[in-house]
Each structure stands twice: as C-alpha cells, then as structure tokens.
Short mmCIF file of C-alpha atoms and ligand atoms in Angstrom, two decimals:
data_model
loop_
_atom_site.label_atom_id
_atom_site.label_comp_id
_atom_site.label_asym_id
_atom_site.label_seq_id
_atom_site.Cartn_x
_atom_site.Cartn_y
_atom_site.Cartn_z
CA UNK A 1 -37.21 -144.47 45.31
CA UNK A 2 -39.10 -147.42 46.79
CA UNK A 3 -38.87 -146.92 50.55
CA UNK A 4 -40.92 -149.99 51.42
CA UNK A 5 -39.17 -152.53 49.23
CA UNK A 6 -37.82 -154.41 52.21
CA UNK A 7 -41.33 -155.19 53.40
CA UNK A 8 -43.45 -158.08 52.19
CA UNK A 9 -44.69 -157.59 48.67
CA UNK A 10 -48.26 -156.94 49.89
CA UNK A 11 -47.33 -154.44 52.58
CA UNK A 12 -45.17 -152.56 50.11
CA UNK A 13 -47.87 -152.04 47.57
CA UNK A 14 -50.60 -151.22 50.02
CA UNK A 15 -48.39 -148.46 51.36
CA UNK A 16 -47.50 -147.19 47.91
CA UNK A 17 -50.97 -147.17 46.50
CA UNK A 18 -53.63 -146.24 48.99
CA UNK A 19 -56.27 -146.37 46.31
CA UNK A 20 -56.27 -150.19 46.11
CA UNK A 21 -58.56 -151.67 48.79
CA UNK A 22 -56.96 -153.23 51.88
CA UNK A 23 -56.23 -156.96 51.44
CA UNK A 24 -56.81 -156.75 47.71
CA UNK A 25 -53.23 -157.58 46.75
CA UNK A 26 -53.40 -160.72 48.88
CA UNK A 27 -55.83 -162.06 46.30
CA UNK A 28 -53.03 -162.06 43.70
CA UNK A 29 -50.70 -164.75 45.10
CA UNK A 30 -49.62 -165.77 41.60
CA UNK A 31 -47.81 -162.48 40.97
CA UNK A 32 -44.19 -162.01 42.07
CA UNK A 33 -43.14 -158.79 43.84
CA UNK A 34 -41.79 -157.50 40.51
CA UNK A 35 -45.02 -158.31 38.71
CA UNK A 36 -47.07 -156.66 41.44
CA UNK A 37 -45.10 -153.50 40.74
CA UNK A 38 -46.04 -153.72 37.03
CA UNK A 39 -49.61 -154.54 37.99
CA UNK A 40 -49.82 -151.51 40.23
CA UNK A 41 -48.37 -149.25 37.50
CA UNK A 42 -50.93 -150.59 35.03
CA UNK A 43 -53.69 -149.70 37.49
CA UNK A 44 -52.64 -146.06 37.16
CA UNK A 45 -53.00 -146.13 33.37
CA UNK A 46 -56.24 -145.23 31.58
CA UNK A 47 -58.39 -148.22 30.58
CA UNK A 48 -58.00 -149.70 27.11
CA UNK A 49 -60.69 -148.69 24.60
CA UNK A 50 -62.01 -151.39 22.29
CA UNK A 51 -65.06 -152.52 20.38
CA UNK A 52 -66.20 -155.51 18.37
CA UNK A 53 -67.47 -155.20 14.80
CA UNK A 54 -70.68 -156.81 13.65
CA UNK A 55 -69.62 -159.00 10.69
CA UNK A 56 -73.18 -158.89 9.31
CA UNK A 57 -73.13 -155.06 9.18
CA UNK A 58 -69.60 -154.49 8.00
CA UNK A 59 -68.07 -151.16 6.96
CA UNK A 60 -67.28 -148.79 9.83
CA UNK A 61 -64.54 -146.24 10.37
CA UNK A 62 -62.97 -148.66 12.87
CA UNK A 63 -62.49 -151.58 10.46
CA UNK A 64 -58.81 -150.80 9.86
CA UNK A 65 -57.91 -150.21 13.54
CA UNK A 66 -55.55 -152.60 15.34
CA UNK A 67 -57.09 -156.06 15.80
CA UNK A 68 -57.54 -157.65 19.26
CA UNK A 69 -55.25 -160.72 18.97
CA UNK A 70 -57.77 -163.23 20.36
CA UNK A 71 -60.82 -161.95 18.46
CA UNK A 72 -60.78 -161.18 14.72
CA UNK A 73 -63.73 -158.78 15.02
CA UNK A 74 -62.22 -156.91 17.99
CA UNK A 75 -60.63 -153.50 17.40
CA UNK A 76 -58.57 -151.19 19.62
CA UNK A 77 -59.15 -147.44 19.65
CA UNK A 78 -56.54 -144.87 20.66
CA UNK A 79 -59.10 -142.68 22.37
CA UNK A 80 -62.70 -142.89 23.43
CA UNK A 81 -65.02 -141.16 20.94
CA UNK A 82 -68.50 -140.01 21.95
CA UNK A 83 -70.08 -143.31 20.98
CA UNK A 84 -73.61 -142.03 21.64
CA UNK A 85 -73.11 -139.47 18.86
CA UNK A 86 -72.21 -142.17 16.32
CA UNK A 87 -75.35 -143.44 14.51
CA UNK A 88 -73.48 -146.63 13.55
CA UNK A 89 -73.52 -147.71 17.21
CA UNK A 90 -77.32 -147.42 17.17
CA UNK A 91 -77.43 -149.33 13.87
CA UNK A 92 -75.68 -152.28 15.56
CA UNK A 93 -72.59 -152.03 13.34
CA UNK A 94 -70.38 -152.56 16.42
CA UNK A 95 -70.58 -153.18 20.17
CA UNK A 96 -68.33 -151.37 22.63
CA UNK A 97 -66.68 -154.20 24.54
CA UNK A 98 -63.70 -154.62 26.83
CA UNK A 99 -60.88 -156.35 24.90
CA UNK A 100 -59.93 -159.11 27.39
CA UNK A 101 -63.50 -160.40 27.56
CA UNK A 102 -63.33 -161.08 23.82
CA UNK A 103 -61.16 -164.09 24.76
CA UNK A 104 -64.50 -165.93 24.67
CA UNK A 105 -64.18 -165.82 20.86
CA UNK A 106 -61.01 -167.96 20.88
CA UNK A 107 -62.42 -170.28 23.55
CA UNK A 108 -65.61 -170.98 21.62
CA UNK A 109 -63.85 -171.47 18.29
CA UNK A 110 -61.42 -173.96 19.85
CA UNK A 111 -64.03 -175.93 21.78
CA UNK A 112 -66.79 -176.41 19.20
CA UNK A 113 -67.50 -176.70 15.49
CA UNK A 114 -69.54 -173.59 14.65
CA UNK A 115 -70.51 -174.79 11.16
CA UNK A 116 -73.06 -177.05 12.84
CA UNK A 117 -76.13 -176.11 14.87
CA UNK A 118 -75.83 -175.46 18.63
CA UNK A 119 -78.33 -174.52 21.30
CA UNK A 120 -76.66 -171.98 23.56
CA UNK A 121 -77.74 -170.49 26.88
CA UNK A 122 -75.98 -167.29 27.93
CA UNK A 123 -77.23 -167.28 31.51
CA UNK A 124 -76.01 -163.93 32.87
CA UNK A 125 -76.15 -161.99 29.66
CA UNK A 126 -76.92 -158.27 30.17
CA UNK A 127 -75.98 -155.93 28.65
CA UNK A 128 -75.08 -158.33 25.85
CA UNK A 129 -71.33 -158.24 25.19
CA UNK A 130 -70.85 -162.01 25.25
CA UNK A 131 -74.21 -162.70 23.56
CA UNK A 132 -73.46 -160.49 20.56
CA UNK A 133 -70.05 -162.18 20.33
CA UNK A 134 -71.63 -165.64 20.33
CA UNK A 135 -74.26 -164.50 17.81
CA UNK A 136 -71.49 -163.52 15.39
CA UNK A 137 -69.85 -166.94 15.63
CA UNK A 138 -72.79 -169.33 15.52
CA UNK A 139 -74.40 -170.80 12.39
CA UNK A 140 -77.78 -169.49 11.16
CA UNK A 141 -79.60 -172.59 12.45
CA UNK A 142 -78.01 -172.30 15.90
CA UNK A 143 -80.13 -170.91 18.71
CA UNK A 144 -79.03 -168.48 21.42
CA UNK A 145 -81.14 -167.81 24.50
CA UNK A 146 -79.69 -164.80 26.29
CA UNK A 147 -80.99 -164.53 29.82
CA UNK A 148 -80.83 -161.81 32.42
CA UNK A 149 -82.42 -162.07 35.85
CA UNK A 150 -82.76 -158.32 36.49
CA UNK A 151 -85.70 -156.91 34.55
CA UNK A 152 -84.29 -153.46 33.72
CA UNK A 153 -81.04 -155.02 32.53
CA UNK A 154 -82.95 -157.62 30.49
CA UNK A 155 -84.58 -154.79 28.50
CA UNK A 156 -81.16 -153.36 27.63
CA UNK A 157 -80.03 -156.84 26.62
CA UNK A 158 -83.03 -157.19 24.30
CA UNK A 159 -82.33 -153.76 22.80
CA UNK A 160 -78.70 -154.65 22.11
CA UNK A 161 -79.59 -157.98 20.54
CA UNK A 162 -82.28 -156.34 18.40
CA UNK A 163 -79.64 -153.94 17.11
CA UNK A 164 -77.32 -156.87 16.37
CA UNK A 165 -80.08 -157.98 14.01
CA UNK A 166 -80.31 -161.79 14.00
CA UNK A 167 -83.44 -163.96 14.11
CA UNK A 168 -81.69 -166.81 15.96
CA UNK A 169 -81.23 -164.78 19.17
CA UNK A 170 -83.94 -164.79 21.86
CA UNK A 171 -83.98 -163.06 25.24
CA UNK A 172 -85.48 -164.16 28.55
CA UNK A 173 -85.80 -162.52 31.93
CA UNK A 174 -85.71 -165.48 34.31
CA UNK A 175 -84.08 -166.84 37.40
CA UNK A 176 -81.41 -169.48 36.61
CA UNK A 177 -83.42 -171.97 38.70
CA UNK A 178 -86.31 -171.72 36.24
CA UNK A 179 -84.04 -172.27 33.25
CA UNK A 180 -82.49 -175.27 35.01
CA UNK A 181 -85.87 -176.96 34.50
CA UNK A 182 -85.12 -177.05 30.77
CA UNK A 183 -83.27 -180.34 31.27
CA UNK A 184 -80.50 -181.12 28.74
CA UNK A 185 -81.90 -178.38 26.53
CA UNK A 186 -78.63 -176.62 25.67
CA UNK A 187 -75.29 -177.96 24.46
CA UNK A 188 -73.40 -174.76 25.32
CA UNK A 189 -73.80 -172.97 28.65
CA UNK A 190 -72.11 -169.62 29.12
CA UNK A 191 -71.82 -168.24 32.64
CA UNK A 192 -70.30 -164.77 32.77
CA UNK A 193 -70.89 -164.63 36.48
CA UNK A 194 -71.74 -161.62 38.63
CA UNK A 195 -68.49 -161.09 40.52
CA UNK A 196 -66.53 -158.71 42.73
CA UNK A 197 -65.33 -156.87 39.60
CA UNK A 198 -61.71 -156.21 40.61
CA UNK A 199 -60.62 -156.68 37.00
CA UNK A 200 -62.48 -153.49 36.13
CA UNK A 201 -61.05 -151.22 38.86
CA UNK A 202 -59.45 -148.79 36.42
CA UNK A 203 -62.46 -148.76 34.10
CA UNK A 204 -65.11 -148.45 36.84
CA UNK A 205 -63.34 -146.88 39.87
CA UNK A 206 -66.50 -147.13 42.02
CA UNK A 207 -65.81 -150.92 42.21
CA UNK A 208 -62.81 -150.05 44.41
CA UNK A 209 -65.18 -148.82 47.12
CA UNK A 210 -67.36 -151.93 47.01
CA UNK A 211 -64.49 -154.42 47.16
CA UNK A 212 -63.69 -156.28 50.37
CA UNK A 213 -62.93 -159.94 51.18
CA UNK A 214 -66.46 -160.52 52.48
CA UNK A 215 -67.89 -159.28 49.19
CA UNK A 216 -65.64 -161.73 47.31
CA UNK A 217 -66.97 -164.59 49.45
CA UNK A 218 -70.54 -163.45 48.91
CA UNK A 219 -69.97 -163.43 45.14
CA UNK A 220 -68.43 -166.91 45.31
CA UNK A 221 -71.50 -168.26 47.14
CA UNK A 222 -73.75 -166.72 44.48
CA UNK A 223 -71.61 -168.24 41.71
CA UNK A 224 -72.01 -171.68 43.30
CA UNK A 225 -75.79 -171.22 43.44
CA UNK A 226 -75.86 -170.24 39.76
CA UNK A 227 -74.00 -173.46 38.84
CA UNK A 228 -76.30 -175.60 40.99
CA UNK A 229 -79.41 -174.00 39.51
CA UNK A 230 -78.43 -174.20 35.84
CA UNK A 231 -76.24 -177.33 35.52
CA UNK A 232 -79.15 -179.58 34.53
CA UNK A 233 -79.91 -177.38 31.48
CA UNK A 234 -76.65 -178.55 29.88
CA UNK A 235 -76.69 -181.78 27.89
CA UNK A 236 -74.16 -184.58 28.16
CA UNK A 237 -70.87 -183.64 26.44
CA UNK A 238 -72.09 -180.02 26.52
CA UNK A 239 -69.61 -177.17 26.84
CA UNK A 240 -69.57 -174.88 29.87
CA UNK A 241 -67.66 -171.60 29.66
CA UNK A 242 -67.20 -169.84 32.99
CA UNK A 243 -65.96 -166.25 33.16
CA UNK A 244 -65.45 -163.47 35.68
CA UNK A 245 -63.90 -160.03 35.64
CA UNK A 246 -62.36 -160.69 39.05
CA UNK A 247 -58.74 -161.39 40.00
CA UNK A 248 -59.67 -163.37 43.15
CA UNK A 249 -58.75 -167.06 43.21
CA UNK A 250 -61.88 -167.58 45.36
CA UNK A 251 -64.05 -166.67 42.37
CA UNK A 252 -61.78 -168.23 39.77
CA UNK A 253 -59.52 -171.26 40.35
CA UNK A 254 -61.33 -172.20 43.60
CA UNK A 255 -64.60 -172.11 41.71
CA UNK A 256 -63.15 -174.53 39.15
CA UNK A 257 -62.25 -176.92 41.99
CA UNK A 258 -65.77 -176.53 43.36
CA UNK A 259 -67.19 -177.43 39.94
CA UNK A 260 -65.03 -180.53 39.69
CA UNK A 261 -65.95 -181.56 43.24
CA UNK A 262 -69.67 -181.18 42.75
CA UNK A 263 -70.28 -182.09 39.12
CA UNK A 264 -69.03 -184.57 36.55
CA UNK A 265 -66.97 -182.27 34.36
CA UNK A 266 -63.70 -182.46 32.41
CA UNK A 267 -61.56 -179.36 32.34
CA UNK A 268 -60.71 -178.25 28.78
CA UNK A 269 -57.31 -176.72 27.95
CA UNK A 270 -57.03 -173.99 25.31
CA UNK A 271 -54.19 -173.40 22.91
CA UNK A 272 -53.13 -169.82 23.66
CA UNK A 273 -50.05 -168.30 21.97
CA UNK A 274 -47.51 -166.99 24.49
CA UNK A 275 -47.29 -163.72 22.54
CA UNK A 276 -50.85 -162.81 23.62
CA UNK A 277 -49.70 -162.28 27.22
CA UNK A 278 -52.52 -164.39 28.67
CA UNK A 279 -51.58 -166.30 31.86
CA UNK A 280 -52.53 -169.98 31.98
CA UNK A 281 -53.31 -171.12 35.54
CA UNK A 282 -54.32 -174.36 37.23
CA UNK A 283 -56.69 -174.88 40.13
CA UNK A 284 -54.98 -176.15 43.29
CA UNK A 285 -56.73 -179.48 43.82
CA UNK A 286 -57.95 -180.70 40.41
CA UNK A 287 -55.49 -178.93 38.14
CA UNK A 288 -58.38 -177.44 36.12
CA UNK A 289 -57.27 -175.03 33.37
CA UNK A 290 -58.01 -171.34 33.68
CA UNK A 291 -56.86 -168.31 31.70
CA UNK A 292 -56.17 -164.94 33.27
CA UNK A 293 -55.86 -161.56 31.62
CA UNK A 294 -53.77 -159.07 33.61
CA UNK A 295 -53.68 -155.42 32.46
CA UNK A 296 -49.90 -155.24 32.92
CA UNK A 297 -49.38 -158.13 30.50
CA UNK A 298 -51.79 -157.34 27.67
CA UNK A 299 -53.95 -154.59 26.20
CA UNK A 300 -57.13 -155.17 28.18
CA UNK A 301 -58.64 -155.26 31.66
CA UNK A 302 -58.70 -158.07 34.22
CA UNK A 303 -60.59 -161.16 33.11
CA UNK A 304 -60.76 -164.92 33.80
CA UNK A 305 -62.09 -167.75 31.62
CA UNK A 306 -62.29 -171.53 31.92
CA UNK A 307 -63.95 -174.26 29.85
CA UNK A 308 -65.44 -177.60 30.87
CA UNK A 309 -67.08 -180.51 29.12
CA UNK A 310 -69.98 -182.19 30.94
CA UNK A 311 -69.55 -185.95 31.38
CA UNK A 312 -72.90 -187.02 32.82
CA UNK A 313 -76.53 -186.11 32.08
CA UNK A 314 -78.84 -186.79 29.14
CA UNK A 315 -78.19 -186.18 25.45
CA UNK A 316 -79.51 -182.93 23.99
CA UNK A 317 -83.34 -182.93 23.99
CA UNK A 318 -84.86 -183.35 20.53
CA UNK A 319 -88.23 -181.85 19.55
CA UNK A 320 -90.70 -182.70 16.80
CA UNK A 321 -90.79 -180.05 14.03
CA UNK A 322 -93.73 -177.62 14.20
CA UNK A 323 -95.52 -176.28 11.09
CA UNK A 324 -94.98 -172.62 10.33
CA UNK A 325 -97.73 -170.15 9.43
CA UNK A 326 -97.63 -169.46 5.72
CA UNK A 327 -100.55 -167.05 5.58
CA UNK A 328 -98.41 -163.98 6.41
CA UNK A 329 -95.87 -164.59 3.68
CA UNK A 330 -97.68 -162.08 1.47
CA UNK A 331 -97.26 -159.27 4.04
CA UNK A 332 -93.60 -160.09 4.55
CA UNK A 333 -92.53 -160.78 0.96
CA UNK A 334 -91.89 -157.09 0.17
CA UNK A 335 -89.39 -156.93 3.05
CA UNK A 336 -87.61 -160.26 2.97
CA UNK A 337 -85.95 -162.30 0.29
CA UNK A 338 -87.49 -165.75 0.19
CA UNK A 339 -85.33 -167.55 2.66
CA UNK A 340 -85.25 -169.79 5.65
CA UNK A 341 -87.69 -168.30 8.08
CA UNK A 342 -90.89 -169.21 9.79
CA UNK A 343 -93.59 -166.81 10.98
CA UNK A 344 -95.07 -167.09 14.44
CA UNK A 345 -98.17 -164.99 15.10
CA UNK A 346 -99.23 -163.86 18.55
CA UNK A 347 -101.93 -161.23 19.18
CA UNK A 348 -101.49 -159.85 15.67
CA UNK A 349 -97.71 -159.56 16.10
CA UNK A 350 -95.57 -161.43 13.59
CA UNK A 351 -92.24 -162.91 14.67
CA UNK A 352 -89.58 -164.23 12.31
CA UNK A 353 -87.83 -167.34 13.47
CA UNK A 354 -85.62 -170.02 12.08
CA UNK A 355 -88.12 -172.83 11.23
CA UNK A 356 -86.36 -175.28 13.54
CA UNK A 357 -86.64 -172.86 16.46
CA UNK A 358 -90.45 -172.80 16.40
CA UNK A 359 -90.36 -176.11 18.25
CA UNK A 360 -88.42 -174.54 21.11
CA UNK A 361 -91.01 -171.88 21.83
CA UNK A 362 -93.43 -173.95 23.89
CA UNK A 363 -90.91 -175.61 26.23
CA UNK A 364 -89.06 -172.34 26.78
CA UNK A 365 -92.26 -170.42 27.45
CA UNK A 366 -93.23 -172.95 30.10
CA UNK A 367 -90.11 -172.14 32.15
CA UNK A 368 -89.15 -168.58 31.36
CA UNK A 369 -90.35 -165.08 30.64
CA UNK A 370 -89.45 -164.45 27.01
CA UNK A 371 -88.99 -160.81 26.06
CA UNK A 372 -87.51 -161.30 22.59
CA UNK A 373 -88.29 -164.19 20.29
CA UNK A 374 -86.50 -164.06 16.96
CA UNK A 375 -87.28 -160.82 15.14
CA UNK A 376 -90.51 -158.97 15.81
CA UNK A 377 -91.30 -158.15 12.18
CA UNK A 378 -94.40 -156.04 12.82
CA UNK A 379 -98.13 -156.26 13.35
CA UNK A 380 -101.18 -156.70 11.20
CA UNK A 381 -103.84 -154.03 11.57
CA UNK A 382 -106.71 -155.34 9.50
CA UNK A 383 -105.08 -155.86 6.07
CA UNK A 384 -102.14 -153.51 6.71
CA UNK A 385 -98.73 -154.63 7.86
CA UNK A 386 -96.98 -152.15 10.18
CA UNK A 387 -93.25 -152.93 10.25
CA UNK A 388 -91.53 -152.95 13.64
CA UNK A 389 -88.23 -151.29 14.50
CA UNK A 390 -86.64 -154.73 15.00
CA UNK A 391 -87.31 -155.53 11.35
CA UNK A 392 -85.39 -152.42 10.24
CA UNK A 393 -82.34 -153.69 12.14
CA UNK A 394 -82.60 -157.28 10.91
CA UNK A 395 -79.53 -157.97 8.79
CA UNK A 396 -81.49 -160.08 6.30
CA UNK A 397 -83.82 -157.30 5.16
CA UNK A 398 -84.04 -156.74 1.38
CA UNK A 399 -81.62 -154.01 0.39
CA UNK A 400 -83.78 -152.41 -2.32
CA UNK A 401 -86.53 -151.16 0.01
CA UNK A 402 -87.45 -147.45 -0.21
CA UNK A 403 -84.85 -145.67 1.88
CA UNK A 404 -83.24 -142.33 2.53
CA UNK A 405 -79.64 -141.68 3.52
CA UNK A 406 -79.30 -139.06 6.29
CA UNK A 407 -76.36 -136.84 7.11
CA UNK A 408 -74.92 -136.97 10.64
CA UNK A 409 -76.99 -134.11 11.98
CA UNK A 410 -80.31 -135.42 10.70
CA UNK A 411 -79.42 -138.98 11.76
CA UNK A 412 -78.92 -137.75 15.33
CA UNK A 413 -82.20 -135.82 15.19
CA UNK A 414 -83.88 -139.02 14.04
CA UNK A 415 -82.29 -140.97 16.93
CA UNK A 416 -83.47 -138.25 19.34
CA UNK A 417 -86.95 -138.93 17.93
CA UNK A 418 -87.31 -135.39 16.66
CA UNK A 419 -89.29 -134.47 13.56
CA UNK A 420 -87.06 -134.66 10.48
CA UNK A 421 -87.65 -133.33 6.97
CA UNK A 422 -85.73 -135.43 4.45
CA UNK A 423 -86.55 -135.13 0.75
CA UNK A 424 -88.71 -138.14 -0.11
CA UNK A 425 -89.91 -139.14 -3.60
CA UNK A 426 -93.33 -140.53 -2.59
CA UNK A 427 -95.62 -141.35 0.33
CA UNK A 428 -95.22 -144.46 2.47
CA UNK A 429 -92.65 -146.28 4.60
CA UNK A 430 -88.93 -145.52 4.26
CA UNK A 431 -85.89 -146.94 5.97
CA UNK A 432 -83.57 -144.25 7.23
CA UNK A 433 -79.90 -145.01 6.77
CA UNK A 434 -76.60 -143.59 7.89
CA UNK A 435 -73.50 -144.66 5.94
CA UNK A 436 -75.68 -147.32 4.35
CA UNK A 437 -76.75 -148.90 7.68
CA UNK A 438 -80.41 -149.00 8.69
CA UNK A 439 -81.39 -146.91 11.71
CA UNK A 440 -85.18 -147.41 11.65
CA UNK A 441 -88.40 -146.40 9.91
CA UNK A 442 -90.16 -143.19 8.96
CA UNK A 443 -93.50 -142.83 7.20
CA UNK A 444 -94.17 -140.06 4.72
CA UNK A 445 -97.81 -138.98 4.94
CA UNK A 446 -97.40 -136.22 2.36
CA UNK A 447 -97.97 -133.27 4.69
CA UNK A 448 -95.64 -134.62 7.40
CA UNK A 449 -93.11 -137.34 8.14
CA UNK A 450 -93.69 -139.59 11.18
CA UNK A 451 -90.60 -140.74 13.08
CA UNK A 452 -90.99 -144.39 14.19
CA UNK A 453 -87.83 -144.62 16.27
CA UNK A 454 -88.78 -146.38 19.56
CA UNK A 455 -89.27 -143.90 22.36
CA UNK A 456 -87.35 -146.10 24.85
CA UNK A 457 -84.26 -146.23 22.64
CA UNK A 458 -84.06 -142.51 21.83
CA UNK A 459 -80.95 -140.49 22.62
CA UNK A 460 -81.89 -138.28 25.56
CA UNK A 461 -78.89 -135.97 25.63
CA UNK A 462 -79.12 -132.80 23.54
CA UNK A 463 -76.30 -130.92 21.76
CA UNK A 464 -74.18 -134.03 21.40
CA UNK A 465 -72.65 -132.93 18.10
CA UNK A 466 -69.87 -130.36 17.92
CA UNK A 467 -71.06 -127.06 16.36
CA UNK A 468 -70.73 -127.14 12.58
N1 SAM B 1 -72.36 -161.28 30.04
C1 SAM B 1 -72.59 -159.86 30.17
C2 SAM B 1 -71.94 -159.14 29.00
O1 SAM B 1 -70.98 -159.67 28.43
O2 SAM B 1 -72.41 -158.06 28.65
C3 SAM B 1 -72.13 -159.33 31.49
C4 SAM B 1 -72.73 -160.06 32.64
S1 SAM B 1 -72.37 -159.42 34.22
C5 SAM B 1 -70.74 -159.90 34.46
C6 SAM B 1 -73.26 -160.51 35.25
C7 SAM B 1 -74.75 -160.44 35.10
O3 SAM B 1 -75.33 -161.38 36.03
C8 SAM B 1 -75.36 -159.09 35.43
O4 SAM B 1 -76.13 -158.64 34.35
C9 SAM B 1 -76.24 -159.36 36.65
O5 SAM B 1 -77.44 -158.63 36.64
C10 SAM B 1 -76.53 -160.84 36.54
N2 SAM B 1 -76.85 -161.47 37.85
C11 SAM B 1 -76.80 -160.91 39.07
N3 SAM B 1 -77.19 -161.80 40.00
C12 SAM B 1 -77.49 -162.92 39.36
C13 SAM B 1 -77.97 -164.19 39.78
N4 SAM B 1 -78.20 -164.47 41.07
N5 SAM B 1 -78.19 -165.12 38.83
C14 SAM B 1 -77.95 -164.86 37.54
N6 SAM B 1 -77.49 -163.69 37.09
C15 SAM B 1 -77.27 -162.72 37.99
#
C-alpha cells in the first residue's frame, strides 16, 4: 500500500503527495514518520469552517454550534454558508475566523488581567481577525490601535472594526517604524506576522505555489525587521504575543531564539490542556515556549503562537487628561444613553471616544496616519446632525430609536444599496434592522426613502439569495 515506506520520511511523503512543495516536509522535523502520514492525510481534507461571535451583538443562528475549545466565542460550522448573503455578518454579529488562530483568546486571558485598562497595539492587523478578538476581551477603558501597513487592507480593517462597533478601537495605516516612535506607549504588542503561510495550504491552495525555502527566509528577515522597528513601543513588563500561520521553525522557534538574543524578554508558558491537541514546543537555544496547531491533531489549520514579557524599557507613558467638548451633547443625546464618552470634533465631524483616550490622539497623530478614531458619530451641517454609518453599528446606541425590521430579501437589497420601500410611520431617520441587529440608516423623505448604506461597503454580487 505504501511503496516508499522504506525511504526516509521526507522522501516518502514527497513521492506520495506531489502537491506539497519540494522541501516543505523538511520544515516539520518535530513530526515522526507516522505523524507525517497523518499530517499528509489531513492536508487532503477540506478546511475547517469556524467563526467568532460578537458578545456585544449576541443572538445568531450559530450560537448553539460546537464551541472552539480555546475560545468561548468561537463556533464550528459543519459547512460553509454563503456568508455574504447573511445580513448578520454585515451587522458585525460575528467574524469568520480560522479556529486555530483563536488560540490568542486563551493566551491573552492567561497573560493579563482584562478587568483593568490596557493599551494594545495590533501591529499587523488586517483584515481584523485578531483585533476583533482582542476588542471582545478588553475592558471599556482599554485602548486598541489596530495597524495595517498596506493602505487597501487598512480600509478593510477599519470597515471590520466599525462593524464590530466599539469606541475603544482605532485604526492606523502606518509603517511599524513610525509606530516604534511611540516609545513605551503600549503595554500589549500583538504581532501576527506576515509569513510564508504554509499553515493555510488547504484553505488557500495558491500558497502552495508561492512556498519555497527562500520565501521562508525572506519572511523571517521581514519578521526580524518588524520586531526591531516596533519593540520600543512596548513598555517595561509589557506583553508581546507573536503569531504566524507557518509551520517553519525558521519563522517560529528560531524567531523566538532571535528575540531572546536581541532583546531583553522572558518567555511566558501557557497552561494548555492536553485534550486540545495543541503541541507545546521549545526553541533550540533558549528553550522559549511556543504553541503549534497542526491540522491532524485538532479542528483547525496550521498556526503558531508564543508570548513574551519585556524586561527592559520605560514604564507605560502617562498623559495628562484632556477636556472633552460638551457642546455637541445636545446633538448626540437622542442617540446615546448618557454614558462614558467624550466628543472630539474635527472639520464638523464628531467622533465618540472614551474620555481617557482623548489624550492619546495628539501623540498618535504625530507618528501615524489614523483612519479610524473611536466611532465617527456623524457631522453637523449648520444646526442639523447627520448620523454616520459607524454610529448605526456602535453597540452602545440607544435601543428605542425609530427603526424598521427588514426581511431577508429587503435586507440584502438594502446592503446592495438599492432603493427599498419599507412601511414607515413618519418622516425622518430610521435604523434598519435584521433579526434585531442594526444594519445602517435610511431617511424617509415622505415621497421617497434614501438608502444611507456606504457605497464602499455595498454587496456587489447580484442574485445571491436562492429563489423564493
Ligand atoms: N492579524 C490579521 C488578522 O488576524 O486578521 C492577519 C495579519 S496577516 C497574517 C499579516 C499582515 O501583515 C498583513 O495584513 C500584511 O499586509 C501585513 N504586512 C505585510 N508586510 C508588513 C510589514 N513589513 N510590516 C508590517 N506588516 C506587514
């Protein structure tokens, strides 16, 4: 049955499975010949389907699905639905995320107290899987800056965080070197590094074509540069979480050794139940702790995670409180319960922020290109307040605002930015909802209804619903 079994374990599998790139299996020295066989079989299986629920927008059809063991909000699906045709995805009620990468949830909960405030930098954040996960864990007064260096990807990141609906999440589009100038500004640094992507071979088969040992080395050099550029942004005793979706030791355990050679860091061990099927590994020279997800051992794709605590550097930078504008409270009162928010005005646009985060605006603006700051509530045009789409998706919006519940077909038409004709009791602004979750705004002018769904976010594909 296995004609090549007498050969070395690598030669055997390369012969058996031509679809894996040459030399790839040599990057898995930790797996025995038997395990390589299981690994190879798993590569032939379809990828696992999973998503993570938004705890601030609870109540989806997936709530009762099987839970991802290392993330309470993670859910497995038996098959892949047409997510685009589900308005709840657009409402930010869940995020479609690979299950293994949700291990970040366990890591963060074990390494920090999330009842207290943290300042977090998610350095390589698009499209937003890890950022939305962090946002769901952190306290209301914590601050998350999600950064993405590539402009087009940064816009998608901002869209996903707007849908997630929190005012303590900001987005920047900057080079890590720029953010490194924010010295000791963050006490948590998350680096989900660009990598060779071998962990996602069965989910994104095109990665098979790109993979070669030179590419792995190129990725490793880039990972080192990212550390060098951003290390100074982390405060003393700050937490660094490093992740890849690669199987290569060069990008994983060797990178941990590099970190311990170059910087003053302690490796942090996690407490992972054996039943989860996660493989604990150690780096060769410093014995730094890493955690590997292999698709033949658990329900998920390939993933690697390691945590460090910074020993040197300055304590977290403190800033003097800044006074918030109170003059716009009148415009915002109809939309928001009196609560903990400040209003920042720029060019007639009103942004909702946690009052303590106002102080962070100036230093961050001096080193980065901010594309989302808190929640863009809307703009003032003379005496009128025009609500923005981001406000509709904010989880803290009053729940007795004028609204209309749409059926699936009309909800999709709304998301396609088509003209819709719901029955409305009076003129003015209405929230449109699907299964009780806000999708955006419409305005009833009496003779017509204007659809305020953002043109950039609209669903482009037509006929996405099965015929009734
Ligand atoms: N954290 C994201 C999530 O969970 O959705 C996935 C991040 S992906 C693994 C790595 C990201 O790093 C990509 O969005 C990529 O554009 C970005 N990137 C590429 N080159 C980079 C560089 N030199 N410095 C920082 N980020 C980079």
